[in-house]
mmCIF file of C-alpha atoms in Angstrom:
data_model
loop_
_atom_site.group_PDB
_atom_site.id
_atom_site.type_symbol
_atom_site.label_atom_id
_atom_site.label_comp_id
_atom_site.label_asym_id
_atom_site.label_seq_id
_atom_site.Cartn_x
_atom_site.Cartn_y
_atom_site.Cartn_z
ATOM 1 C CA THR P 1 -7.773 7.254 16.045
ATOM 2 C CA LYS P 2 -11.013 8.880 14.921
ATOM 3 C CA ALA P 3 -13.548 6.589 13.310
ATOM 4 C CA ARG P 4 -14.186 7.527 9.710
ATOM 5 C CA GLU P 5 -17.924 7.831 9.374
ATOM 6 C CA ASP P 6 -18.313 6.568 5.817
ATOM 7 C CA TRP P 7 -15.364 4.153 5.608
ATOM 8 C CA GLU P 8 -17.478 1.032 6.156
ATOM 9 C CA ARG P 9 -20.051 2.305 3.678
ATOM 10 C CA LEU P 10 -17.263 2.759 1.122
ATOM 11 C CA LEU P 11 -16.026 -0.795 1.683
ATOM 12 C CA GLU P 12 -19.583 -2.128 1.337
ATOM 13 C CA SER P 13 -20.068 -0.189 -1.907
ATOM 14 C CA LEU P 14 -16.785 -1.543 -3.246
ATOM 15 C CA ASP P 15 -17.774 -5.070 -2.253
ATOM 16 C CA ALA P 16 -21.127 -4.652 -3.999
ATOM 17 C CA ALA P 17 -19.226 -3.525 -7.119
ATOM 18 C CA THR P 18 -21.228 -0.293 -7.190
ATOM 19 C CA PHE P 19 -18.486 1.481 -9.151
ATOM 20 C CA ASP P 20 -15.410 0.718 -11.262
ATOM 21 C CA VAL P 21 -12.886 3.285 -10.026
ATOM 22 C CA LEU P 22 -12.120 4.620 -6.563
ATOM 23 C CA VAL P 23 -10.535 8.100 -6.667
ATOM 24 C CA LEU P 24 -8.238 9.211 -3.849
ATOM 25 C CA TRP P 25 -6.405 12.511 -3.555
ATOM 26 C CA GLU P 26 -3.382 10.630 -2.228
ATOM 27 C CA SER P 27 -3.006 7.094 -0.976
ATOM 28 C CA SER P 28 -2.544 8.161 2.655
ATOM 29 C CA ARG P 29 -6.038 9.678 2.516
ATOM 30 C CA GLY P 30 -7.426 6.176 2.056
ATOM 31 C CA ASP P 31 -6.456 4.816 5.429
ATOM 32 C CA ARG P 32 -3.409 4.892 7.668
ATOM 33 C CA ASP P 33 -4.368 1.657 9.374
ATOM 34 C CA LEU P 34 -2.501 -1.109 7.578
ATOM 35 C CA GLU P 35 -5.128 -3.816 8.087
ATOM 36 C CA SER P 36 -7.907 -1.570 6.867
ATOM 37 C CA TRP P 37 -5.854 -0.471 3.843
ATOM 38 C CA ALA P 38 -5.105 -4.123 3.006
ATOM 39 C CA LYS P 39 -8.836 -4.887 3.205
ATOM 40 C CA LEU P 40 -9.545 -2.063 0.751
ATOM 41 C CA LEU P 41 -6.910 -3.379 -1.669
ATOM 42 C CA ARG P 42 -8.256 -6.936 -1.357
ATOM 43 C CA ILE P 43 -11.826 -5.862 -2.085
ATOM 44 C CA CYS P 44 -10.693 -3.772 -5.052
ATOM 45 C CA ARG P 45 -8.690 -6.731 -6.347
ATOM 46 C CA THR P 46 -11.530 -9.253 -6.036
ATOM 47 C CA LYS P 47 -14.168 -6.871 -7.443
ATOM 48 C CA ASN P 48 -11.905 -5.507 -10.198
ATOM 49 C CA VAL P 49 -12.157 -1.908 -8.967
ATOM 50 C CA ARG P 50 -9.302 0.333 -10.038
ATOM 51 C CA ILE P 51 -7.825 2.990 -7.754
ATOM 52 C CA HIS P 52 -6.941 6.381 -9.181
ATOM 53 C CA VAL P 53 -4.566 8.398 -7.012
ATOM 54 C CA THR P 54 -4.807 12.032 -8.090
ATOM 55 C CA ASN P 55 -1.438 13.243 -6.852
ATOM 56 C CA HIS P 56 0.239 10.295 -8.629
ATOM 57 C CA ASP P 57 -1.744 11.126 -11.787
ATOM 58 C CA ARG P 58 -2.142 7.379 -12.146
ATOM 59 C CA THR P 59 -4.814 4.703 -12.094
ATOM 60 C CA TYR P 60 -3.815 1.433 -10.450
ATOM 61 C CA ASP P 61 -5.238 -1.953 -11.385
ATOM 62 C CA MET P 62 -5.202 -4.273 -8.375
ATOM 63 C CA GLY P 63 -5.156 -7.245 -10.763
ATOM 64 C CA VAL P 64 -1.637 -6.189 -11.794
ATOM 65 C CA ALA P 65 0.836 -7.413 -9.187
ATOM 66 C CA ARG P 66 3.125 -4.389 -9.565
ATOM 67 C CA ASP P 67 0.226 -1.927 -9.065
ATOM 68 C CA TRP P 68 -0.986 -3.870 -6.032
ATOM 69 C CA ARG P 69 2.517 -3.850 -4.541
ATOM 70 C CA THR P 70 2.911 -0.110 -5.117
ATOM 71 C CA LEU P 71 -0.276 0.687 -3.197
ATOM 72 C CA ALA P 72 0.506 -1.928 -0.530
ATOM 73 C CA ASP P 73 3.871 -0.198 0.000
ATOM 74 C CA GLU P 74 2.099 3.159 0.146
ATOM 75 C CA GLY P 75 -0.107 1.738 2.919
ATOM 76 C CA VAL P 76 2.933 0.578 4.895
ATOM 77 C CA ASP P 77 4.520 4.023 4.467
ATOM 78 C CA SER P 78 1.337 5.789 5.590
ATOM 79 C CA ALA P 79 0.996 3.584 8.673
ATOM 80 C CA TYR P 80 4.658 4.157 9.540
ATOM 81 C CA GLU P 81 4.385 7.949 9.141
ATOM 82 C CA SER P 82 1.285 7.934 11.343
ATOM 83 C CA GLU P 83 3.159 5.983 14.039
ATOM 84 C CA LYS P 84 6.143 8.358 13.878
ATOM 85 C CA THR P 85 3.892 11.410 14.164
ATOM 86 C CA SER P 86 2.076 9.901 17.136
ATOM 87 C CA MET P 87 5.385 9.103 18.833
ATOM 88 C CA ARG P 88 6.664 12.669 18.325
ATOM 89 C CA ILE P 89 3.487 14.183 19.720
ATOM 90 C CA ARG P 90 3.532 11.942 22.808
ATOM 91 C CA ARG P 91 7.218 12.729 23.387
ATOM 92 C CA ASP P 92 6.568 16.482 23.074
ATOM 93 C CA LEU P 93 3.594 16.338 25.446
ATOM 94 C CA ALA P 94 5.622 14.414 28.021
ATOM 95 C CA ALA P 95 8.513 16.911 27.757
ATOM 96 C CA ARG P 96 6.141 19.872 28.196
ATOM 97 C CA ALA P 97 4.519 18.240 31.206
ATOM 98 C CA ALA P 98 7.919 17.497 32.778
ATOM 99 C CA GLU P 99 8.864 21.162 32.344
ATOM 100 C CA GLY P 100 5.556 22.279 33.826
ATOM 101 C CA ARG P 101 4.545 23.860 30.532
ATOM 102 C CA PRO P 102 0.951 23.809 29.311
ATOM 103 C CA HIS P 103 -0.324 21.799 26.392
ATOM 104 C CA GLY P 104 -1.663 23.585 23.335
ATOM 105 C CA ARG P 105 -2.274 27.134 22.255
ATOM 106 C CA VAL P 106 -4.402 29.689 24.013
ATOM 107 C CA ILE P 107 -7.718 30.124 22.232
ATOM 108 C CA PHE P 108 -8.790 33.501 20.887
ATOM 109 C CA GLY P 109 -9.905 35.947 23.557
ATOM 110 C CA TYR P 110 -7.947 34.366 26.404
ATOM 111 C CA ARG P 111 -4.453 34.856 27.739
ATOM 112 C CA ARG P 112 -2.326 32.517 29.745
ATOM 113 C CA VAL P 113 -1.388 33.569 33.272
ATOM 114 C CA VAL P 114 1.375 31.650 34.973
ATOM 115 C CA ARG P 115 1.449 31.705 38.749
ATOM 116 C CA TYR P 116 4.368 30.506 40.752
ATOM 117 C CA GLU P 117 3.877 29.814 44.424
ATOM 118 C CA LYS P 118 6.749 29.477 46.829
ATOM 119 C CA ALA P 119 6.986 26.112 48.481
ATOM 120 C CA ALA P 120 6.441 26.144 52.243
ATOM 121 C CA LYS P 121 9.635 25.649 54.226
#
């Protein structure tokens, strides 16, 4: 959910055809928001910018339908994984809260003290 500081600047640079190849470590590092990822692919396709994905050891040409589909599928997968992770985290937080357990780890130099008080009869 964090805004990526330079994402819009990247899209503007792509749109201005400032460079020929965009290098990503892995496709999920591009964007996990499907609409934003689709926008990136569209700009790269219209401006003839290739996308090199390092962990695939491959350069994709968005003008080639098969390459476009591969990265579009990668975007769907990334968005889905992000949704699943978010769902797991929310479920875990709700379970901890229902059990009366705290959220998160204790930071260095502190210790957690749990106090139980008897309910008044």
